Amino acid sequence: MTMVFSNILTLNPIKAKAETVPVVGTYHGLKAEYYKSTSATTYDFATLVSTHADETINFYDNFTSTLKERTGQSEACAVRWTGKIEPKYNENYTFNLVGDNGFRLWIDGKLVIDHWVNDWEIPQTSAPITLKAGTKYDFKMEYFQATGGADVKLGWSSSNQVRQVVPVDCLYQPEGSNIPIVSSIEPVTGSGDQYSRPKLPSTVTAIYNDDTQKQLAVTWDFSDMTIFDKVGTVIVTGNVKDTSVQATATVTVSSYAGWKKQEASLVTKWASDVTPKNALPDYPRMQMQRKEWKNLNGLWQFQQGTATDVVPKGKDLTREILVPYPMESALSGIMDHYDRSWYRRTFTVPKNWRARR
């Protein structure tokens, strides 16, 4: 992963308590309440341990670590997500869930998936649900973890919406619940926007916004700067570690999630040999190969787009994709579909090519 710190850390000690940093923008994601259950066989919500905001429900790797971090245990616990969901199209949607162990889902107050069963990896699909674009519907989902491994993943699809994990920009926290998103999603297959989990705890609190104005707040320890991967502009306020003064700091980070080959259920024996250095190095039509040519296959910057985006000219995008592989493929490193997306790469034209076609 490439990281460039344009302003590593500037501290301004002050005697008074640091002011609270205002957070602006829409509070996307879901309110997530993490509980301890009475036992591994009760599947209940006995004791609320912590409340967070999750970007989406796509915990398909390392969910046991997240549960332990947020409940103090990796077994006999449960999660309840609440908020609003906003579809992009006027049509029938189906929701799909898979996990280890049980789960149930309500949309607009209606129970659409009920799989409160102690089994694992049994996919469940709802009946078609008629939804209107631009309308925010009540959302609630519950999950329990009994023993052993843990994972859960929520997706949706419709006539125009290819099957995908429900994205963060279609999810909203419930009214009156403006919790900054504490990203706990480890990089996982097909998760769309991915953020590294911050290291907790420490003595400094930070709030940061990215270009989509999602709120992301975490506590960080400045002794380990690697936690600042892929975060955008950070505004920090609180007690600086190992000092008795209050301070504020601003850390500007230019970074993006590096390419990682995804795992797929069906691959050829040659797929494991593909790297950014050998991504389809051949001329596309060998019989028409020019004497001088430059191959632009390889790593490009990549970012999900929307219909209202301004061209991100001169700006780094948030992820990497391996070209020429389709974004839906494992080799691309994205393994997901977006109706709109941005690609970006810079390169140098050889001097002896100038003024030539």
CSV table of C-alpha atoms in Angstrom, one decimal:
chain,number,residue,atom,x,y,z
A,1,MET,CA,0.0,0.0,0.0
A,2,THR,CA,1.3,3.4,-0.9
A,3,MET,CA,1.0,6.2,1.6
A,4,VAL,CA,2.0,9.8,1.4
A,5,PHE,CA,1.8,12.0,4.5
A,6,SER,CA,1.7,15.7,3.5
A,7,ASN,CA,1.5,16.9,7.0
A,8,ILE,CA,2.6,14.2,9.5
A,9,LEU,CA,1.6,15.8,12.7
A,10,THR,CA,1.3,19.3,14.0
A,11,LEU,CA,0.6,19.7,17.7
A,12,ASN,CA,-0.6,23.0,19.3
A,13,PRO,CA,-0.5,22.7,23.1
A,14,ILE,CA,-3.2,24.7,24.9
A,15,LYS,CA,-4.0,24.9,28.6
A,16,ALA,CA,-7.8,24.8,28.2
A,17,LYS,CA,-9.7,21.6,27.2
A,18,ALA,CA,-9.6,21.0,23.4
A,19,GLU,CA,-12.7,22.1,21.6
A,20,THR,CA,-15.0,19.5,20.1
A,21,VAL,CA,-14.5,19.1,16.3
A,22,PRO,CA,-17.8,19.6,14.5
A,23,VAL,CA,-18.9,16.7,12.2
A,24,VAL,CA,-20.8,17.6,9.1
A,25,GLY,CA,-22.5,15.6,6.4
A,26,THR,CA,-24.9,12.7,6.2
A,27,TYR,CA,-24.6,10.0,8.8
A,28,HIS,CA,-24.4,6.9,6.6
A,29,GLY,CA,-24.1,3.3,7.9
A,30,LEU,CA,-26.2,1.5,10.6
A,31,LYS,CA,-26.4,1.8,14.3
A,32,ALA,CA,-24.8,-1.4,15.6
A,33,GLU,CA,-25.4,-2.6,19.2
A,34,TYR,CA,-23.2,-5.4,20.4
A,35,TYR,CA,-24.5,-7.7,23.2
A,36,LYS,CA,-23.4,-10.6,25.4
A,37,SER,CA,-25.9,-13.4,25.4
A,38,THR,CA,-26.9,-15.3,28.6
A,39,SER,CA,-25.3,-18.4,27.2
A,40,ALA,CA,-24.2,-20.0,23.9
A,41,THR,CA,-27.6,-21.7,23.6
A,42,THR,CA,-30.0,-18.8,24.5
A,43,TYR,CA,-29.4,-16.6,21.4
A,44,ASP,CA,-30.6,-13.6,23.3
A,45,PHE,CA,-29.6,-9.9,23.8
A,46,ALA,CA,-28.9,-10.1,27.6
A,47,THR,CA,-26.3,-7.3,28.1
A,48,LEU,CA,-25.5,-4.4,25.9
A,49,VAL,CA,-21.7,-4.0,25.8
A,50,SER,CA,-21.0,-1.3,23.1
A,51,THR,CA,-22.6,0.7,20.4
A,52,HIS,CA,-21.0,1.6,17.1
A,53,ALA,CA,-21.9,2.5,13.5
A,54,ASP,CA,-21.1,0.0,10.9
A,55,GLU,CA,-20.7,1.0,7.3
A,56,THR,CA,-22.5,-2.1,6.0
A,57,ILE,CA,-23.1,-5.7,7.0
A,58,ASN,CA,-20.3,-7.6,5.3
A,59,PHE,CA,-18.3,-9.4,8.0
A,60,TYR,CA,-17.2,-12.4,6.1
A,61,ASP,CA,-13.7,-12.7,7.5
A,62,ASN,CA,-12.3,-12.2,11.0
A,63,PHE,CA,-15.8,-11.4,12.5
A,64,THR,CA,-14.8,-13.3,15.6
A,65,SER,CA,-12.1,-10.7,16.2
A,66,THR,CA,-14.6,-7.9,15.8
A,67,LEU,CA,-17.1,-9.6,18.2
A,68,LYS,CA,-14.4,-10.1,20.8
A,69,GLU,CA,-13.2,-6.5,20.4
A,70,ARG,CA,-16.7,-5.2,20.9
A,71,THR,CA,-18.2,-7.6,23.4
A,72,GLY,CA,-15.2,-9.0,25.1
A,73,GLN,CA,-15.9,-12.5,23.9
A,74,SER,CA,-16.1,-14.3,20.5
A,75,GLU,CA,-18.9,-16.7,21.5
A,76,ALA,CA,-22.3,-16.3,23.1
A,77,CYS,CA,-23.0,-12.8,21.8
A,78,ALA,CA,-25.4,-11.0,19.4
A,79,VAL,CA,-25.6,-7.9,17.3
A,80,ARG,CA,-28.6,-5.7,16.4
A,81,TRP,CA,-28.3,-3.2,13.5
A,82,THR,CA,-31.0,-0.5,13.0
A,83,GLY,CA,-31.4,2.4,10.6
A,84,LYS,CA,-32.9,3.2,7.2
A,85,ILE,CA,-32.3,1.7,3.8
A,86,GLU,CA,-32.8,3.6,0.5
A,87,PRO,CA,-33.0,1.8,-2.8
A,88,LYS,CA,-31.8,3.2,-6.1
A,89,TYR,CA,-34.6,1.9,-8.3
A,90,ASN,CA,-38.4,1.7,-8.3
A,91,GLU,CA,-38.8,-2.1,-8.5
A,92,ASN,CA,-38.9,-5.4,-6.6
A,93,TYR,CA,-35.8,-6.1,-4.5
A,94,THR,CA,-34.8,-9.4,-3.0
A,95,PHE,CA,-32.4,-9.6,0.0
A,96,ASN,CA,-30.0,-12.4,0.6
A,97,LEU,CA,-28.2,-13.3,3.8
A,98,VAL,CA,-25.6,-15.9,4.7
A,99,GLY,CA,-23.8,-16.4,8.0
A,100,ASP,CA,-22.6,-18.4,11.0
A,101,ASN,CA,-24.9,-18.6,13.0
A,102,GLY,CA,-28.5,-17.3,13.0
A,103,PHE,CA,-30.0,-14.0,11.6
A,104,ARG,CA,-33.3,-12.3,10.8
A,105,LEU,CA,-34.1,-9.2,8.8
A,106,TRP,CA,-36.9,-6.6,8.9
A,107,ILE,CA,-37.6,-4.1,6.1
A,108,ASP,CA,-40.2,-1.4,6.6
A,109,GLY,CA,-41.3,-3.2,9.7
A,110,LYS,CA,-41.9,-6.5,8.0
A,111,LEU,CA,-39.9,-9.7,8.8
A,112,VAL,CA,-38.5,-10.7,5.4
A,113,ILE,CA,-35.9,-13.2,6.4
A,114,ASP,CA,-36.2,-15.4,9.6
A,115,HIS,CA,-33.4,-17.8,10.1
A,116,TRP,CA,-32.9,-17.8,13.9
A,117,VAL,CA,-31.2,-21.2,13.7
A,118,ASN,CA,-27.9,-22.4,15.0
A,119,ASP,CA,-26.4,-23.6,11.7
A,120,TRP,CA,-23.9,-22.0,9.4
A,121,GLU,CA,-23.4,-21.0,5.7
A,122,ILE,CA,-27.0,-21.7,4.7
A,123,PRO,CA,-27.9,-18.9,2.3
A,124,GLN,CA,-31.4,-17.3,2.7
A,125,THR,CA,-33.3,-15.2,0.2
A,126,SER,CA,-36.3,-13.0,0.9
A,127,ALA,CA,-39.5,-12.9,-1.3
A,128,PRO,CA,-39.5,-9.9,-3.7
A,129,ILE,CA,-40.2,-6.6,-1.9
A,130,THR,CA,-41.5,-3.6,-3.8
A,131,LEU,CA,-39.4,-0.5,-3.0
A,132,LYS,CA,-39.3,3.1,-4.3
A,133,ALA,CA,-36.1,4.9,-5.2
A,134,GLY,CA,-35.3,7.8,-2.9
A,135,THR,CA,-37.5,6.5,-0.1
A,136,LYS,CA,-35.9,5.6,3.2
A,137,TYR,CA,-37.4,2.5,4.7
A,138,ASP,CA,-37.0,1.3,8.3
A,139,PHE,CA,-34.2,-1.3,8.6
A,140,LYS,CA,-33.5,-3.8,11.4
A,141,MET,CA,-31.4,-6.9,11.4
A,142,GLU,CA,-30.4,-9.2,14.3
A,143,TYR,CA,-27.6,-11.8,14.4
A,144,PHE,CA,-26.4,-14.3,17.0
A,145,GLN,CA,-23.1,-16.1,17.4
A,146,ALA,CA,-23.3,-19.3,19.4
A,147,THR,CA,-19.9,-21.1,19.3
A,148,GLY,CA,-17.0,-21.6,16.8
A,149,GLY,CA,-16.5,-19.3,13.8
A,150,ALA,CA,-18.6,-16.3,13.0
A,151,ASP,CA,-19.5,-14.4,9.8
A,152,VAL,CA,-22.5,-12.6,8.2
A,153,LYS,CA,-23.1,-10.9,4.9
A,154,LEU,CA,-26.1,-9.0,3.6
A,155,GLY,CA,-26.8,-8.4,-0.1
A,156,TRP,CA,-29.6,-7.3,-2.3
A,157,SER,CA,-30.6,-7.4,-6.0
A,158,SER,CA,-33.3,-6.2,-8.4
A,159,SER,CA,-33.9,-6.0,-12.1
A,160,ASN,CA,-31.4,-3.2,-12.5
A,161,GLN,CA,-29.4,-3.8,-9.4
A,162,VAL,CA,-26.9,-6.6,-9.8
A,163,ARG,CA,-26.5,-8.7,-6.7
A,164,GLN,CA,-24.1,-6.9,-4.3
A,165,VAL,CA,-23.4,-6.2,-0.6
A,166,VAL,CA,-25.8,-3.3,0.4
A,167,PRO,CA,-23.5,-0.3,0.0
A,168,VAL,CA,-22.9,2.3,2.7
A,169,ASP,CA,-24.4,5.1,0.7
A,170,CYS,CA,-27.8,3.4,0.7
A,171,LEU,CA,-27.8,3.0,4.5
A,172,TYR,CA,-28.6,5.6,7.1
A,173,GLN,CA,-28.5,5.6,10.9
A,174,PRO,CA,-31.9,5.9,12.7
A,175,GLU,CA,-33.3,9.3,13.4
A,176,GLY,CA,-31.5,10.9,16.4
A,177,SER,CA,-28.6,8.5,16.2
A,178,ASN,CA,-25.6,10.4,14.8
A,179,ILE,CA,-22.8,8.0,15.7
A,180,PRO,CA,-19.5,8.6,13.8
A,181,ILE,CA,-18.7,5.4,11.9
A,182,VAL,CA,-16.0,3.4,13.7
A,183,SER,CA,-14.8,1.2,10.8
A,184,SER,CA,-14.3,-2.4,11.9
A,185,ILE,CA,-14.4,-4.0,8.5
A,186,GLU,CA,-11.2,-5.9,7.7
A,187,PRO,CA,-10.4,-6.1,4.0
A,188,VAL,CA,-12.6,-9.0,2.7
A,189,THR,CA,-13.6,-10.4,-0.6
A,190,GLY,CA,-16.1,-8.3,-2.5
A,191,SER,CA,-16.7,-5.8,0.3
A,192,GLY,CA,-16.7,-2.7,-1.9
A,193,ASP,CA,-15.4,0.2,0.1
A,194,GLN,CA,-12.9,-1.2,2.6
A,195,TYR,CA,-11.3,0.5,5.6
A,196,SER,CA,-8.7,-1.0,7.9
A,197,ARG,CA,-9.7,-1.5,11.5
A,198,PRO,CA,-8.2,1.2,13.8
A,199,LYS,CA,-6.0,0.0,16.7
A,200,LEU,CA,-7.7,0.5,20.0
A,201,PRO,CA,-7.4,1.9,22.6
A,202,SER,CA,-5.2,5.0,22.9
A,203,THR,CA,-5.4,8.5,24.3
A,204,VAL,CA,-6.2,10.5,21.2
A,205,THR,CA,-9.6,10.9,19.5
A,206,ALA,CA,-9.9,11.7,15.8
A,207,ILE,CA,-12.7,12.5,13.5
A,208,TYR,CA,-12.3,12.5,9.7
A,209,ASN,CA,-14.3,12.8,6.6
A,210,ASP,CA,-13.7,11.5,3.1
A,211,ASP,CA,-15.0,12.9,-0.2
A,212,THR,CA,-18.4,11.4,0.4
A,213,GLN,CA,-18.7,13.0,3.8
A,214,LYS,CA,-19.1,9.8,5.7
A,215,GLN,CA,-18.2,10.3,9.4
A,216,LEU,CA,-15.5,8.1,10.7
A,217,ALA,CA,-14.3,8.6,14.3
A,218,VAL,CA,-11.8,6.4,16.1
A,219,THR,CA,-9.2,6.6,18.9
A,220,TRP,CA,-5.6,6.4,17.8
A,221,ASP,CA,-2.2,6.1,19.2
A,222,PHE,CA,0.3,8.4,17.3
A,223,SER,CA,3.2,6.1,18.1
A,224,ASP,CA,2.0,3.8,15.3
A,225,MET,CA,1.4,5.8,12.1
A,226,THR,CA,0.5,2.8,10.1
A,227,ILE,CA,-3.1,3.2,11.4
A,228,PHE,CA,-3.6,6.1,9.1
A,229,ASP,CA,-3.9,4.0,5.9
A,230,LYS,CA,-6.8,5.2,3.7
A,231,VAL,CA,-8.4,7.8,5.9
A,232,GLY,CA,-8.4,11.1,4.1
A,233,THR,CA,-8.1,14.3,6.1
A,234,VAL,CA,-8.0,13.7,9.9
A,235,ILE,CA,-8.8,16.2,12.6
A,236,VAL,CA,-7.6,15.1,16.0
A,237,THR,CA,-8.5,16.4,19.4
A,238,GLY,CA,-7.8,15.1,22.9
A,239,ASN,CA,-4.9,14.3,25.2
A,240,VAL,CA,-1.7,13.6,23.5
A,241,LYS,CA,-0.1,10.4,24.7
A,242,ASP,CA,2.5,10.7,27.5
A,243,THR,CA,1.9,14.4,28.0
A,244,SER,CA,-0.2,16.4,30.4
A,245,VAL,CA,-1.3,19.1,27.9
A,246,GLN,CA,-4.3,19.2,25.7
A,247,ALA,CA,-3.7,19.5,22.0
A,248,THR,CA,-5.2,19.4,18.5
A,249,ALA,CA,-3.5,18.1,15.5
A,250,THR,CA,-4.2,17.7,11.8
A,251,VAL,CA,-3.0,14.8,9.7
A,252,THR,CA,-3.5,14.9,6.0
A,253,VAL,CA,-3.1,11.5,4.4
A,254,SER,CA,-3.0,10.7,0.7
A,255,SER,CA,-3.4,7.0,0.3
A,256,TYR,CA,-5.5,4.2,-1.2
A,257,ALA,CA,-6.2,0.5,-0.7
A,258,GLY,CA,-3.6,-1.5,-2.5
A,259,TRP,CA,-4.4,-4.2,-5.0
A,260,LYS,CA,-5.0,-7.7,-3.6
A,261,LYS,CA,-6.0,-10.7,-5.6
A,262,GLN,CA,-9.4,-11.9,-4.4
A,263,GLU,CA,-10.4,-15.5,-3.8
A,264,ALA,CA,-12.9,-17.1,-6.3
A,265,SER,CA,-14.6,-20.4,-6.3
A,266,LEU,CA,-13.5,-21.3,-9.9
A,267,VAL,CA,-10.0,-20.2,-11.1
A,268,THR,CA,-7.6,-21.6,-13.7
A,269,LYS,CA,-4.2,-22.9,-12.8
A,270,TRP,CA,-2.6,-19.8,-14.4
A,271,ALA,CA,-4.5,-17.3,-12.3
A,272,SER,CA,-2.1,-17.7,-9.4
A,273,ASP,CA,0.7,-16.5,-11.7
A,274,VAL,CA,-0.9,-13.1,-12.4
A,275,THR,CA,0.7,-10.1,-10.7
A,276,PRO,CA,0.7,-6.3,-11.4
A,277,LYS,CA,4.0,-6.8,-13.2
A,278,ASN,CA,2.7,-9.3,-15.8
A,279,ALA,CA,-0.9,-8.4,-16.3
A,280,LEU,CA,-1.5,-9.3,-20.0
A,281,PRO,CA,1.9,-8.0,-21.2
A,282,ASP,CA,1.2,-9.1,-24.9
A,283,TYR,CA,0.1,-6.8,-27.7
A,284,PRO,CA,-3.7,-7.3,-28.0
A,285,ARG,CA,-3.5,-8.1,-31.7
A,286,MET,CA,-0.1,-9.7,-32.4
A,287,GLN,CA,-0.4,-9.6,-36.2
A,288,MET,CA,-0.9,-5.8,-36.0
A,289,GLN,CA,1.8,-5.0,-33.5
A,290,ARG,CA,3.5,-1.7,-33.9
A,291,LYS,CA,7.3,-1.3,-33.6
A,292,GLU,CA,6.9,1.2,-30.7
A,293,TRP,CA,4.1,0.9,-28.2
A,294,LYS,CA,3.5,1.2,-24.5
A,295,ASN,CA,1.4,-1.2,-22.4
A,296,LEU,CA,-0.9,0.5,-19.9
A,297,ASN,CA,-2.1,-2.8,-18.3
A,298,GLY,CA,-1.3,-3.0,-14.6
A,299,LEU,CA,-2.4,-1.1,-11.5
A,300,TRP,CA,-4.8,1.8,-11.9
A,301,GLN,CA,-6.5,3.9,-9.3
A,302,PHE,CA,-10.1,3.0,-8.9
A,303,GLN,CA,-13.2,4.4,-7.1
A,304,GLN,CA,-16.9,3.8,-7.1
A,305,GLY,CA,-18.8,6.6,-8.7
A,306,THR,CA,-22.3,8.1,-8.8
A,307,ALA,CA,-24.4,9.9,-11.5
A,308,THR,CA,-23.7,13.3,-9.9
A,309,ASP,CA,-19.9,13.0,-9.6
A,310,VAL,CA,-17.6,15.8,-10.7
A,311,VAL,CA,-14.6,14.5,-12.7
A,312,PRO,CA,-12.0,13.9,-10.0
A,313,LYS,CA,-9.3,15.6,-12.0
A,314,GLY,CA,-5.9,15.6,-10.3
A,315,LYS,CA,-7.2,13.7,-7.3
A,316,ASP,CA,-6.1,10.3,-6.0
A,317,LEU,CA,-8.9,7.7,-6.0
A,318,THR,CA,-9.5,5.4,-3.0
A,319,ARG,CA,-8.6,2.0,-4.4
A,320,GLU,CA,-6.5,0.1,-6.9
A,321,ILE,CA,-7.6,-2.2,-9.7
A,322,LEU,CA,-5.6,-4.4,-11.9
A,323,VAL,CA,-6.3,-3.6,-15.6
A,324,PRO,CA,-7.4,-5.1,-18.0
A,325,TYR,CA,-9.4,-7.5,-15.8
A,326,PRO,CA,-13.1,-6.7,-15.3
A,327,MET,CA,-13.9,-5.2,-11.9
A,328,GLU,CA,-16.2,-8.2,-11.2
A,329,SER,CA,-13.2,-10.6,-11.5
A,330,ALA,CA,-11.0,-11.9,-8.7
A,331,LEU,CA,-7.9,-10.8,-10.6
A,332,SER,CA,-9.0,-7.2,-10.7
A,333,GLY,CA,-8.8,-7.0,-7.0
A,334,ILE,CA,-12.3,-5.5,-6.8
A,335,MET,CA,-14.6,-8.5,-7.4
A,336,ASP,CA,-17.7,-6.4,-7.2
A,337,HIS,CA,-19.9,-4.5,-9.6
A,338,TYR,CA,-20.6,-0.8,-9.7
A,339,ASP,CA,-22.9,0.9,-12.2
A,340,ARG,CA,-20.5,3.8,-12.4
A,341,SER,CA,-16.8,3.9,-11.5
A,342,TRP,CA,-13.7,6.0,-12.1
A,343,TYR,CA,-10.3,4.8,-13.3
A,344,ARG,CA,-7.1,6.9,-13.2
A,345,ARG,CA,-3.5,6.4,-14.2
A,346,THR,CA,-0.7,8.7,-15.0
A,347,PHE,CA,2.2,7.8,-17.3
A,348,THR,CA,5.0,9.5,-19.2
A,349,VAL,CA,5.0,9.7,-23.0
A,350,PRO,CA,8.5,8.9,-24.4
A,351,LYS,CA,10.2,12.0,-25.7
A,352,ASN,CA,10.7,10.6,-29.1
A,353,TRP,CA,7.0,10.1,-29.5
A,354,ARG,CA,6.1,13.8,-29.2
A,355,ALA,CA,4.5,15.4,-32.2
A,356,ARG,CA,3.8,11.9,-33.5
A,357,ARG,CA,0.5,10.1,-33.9
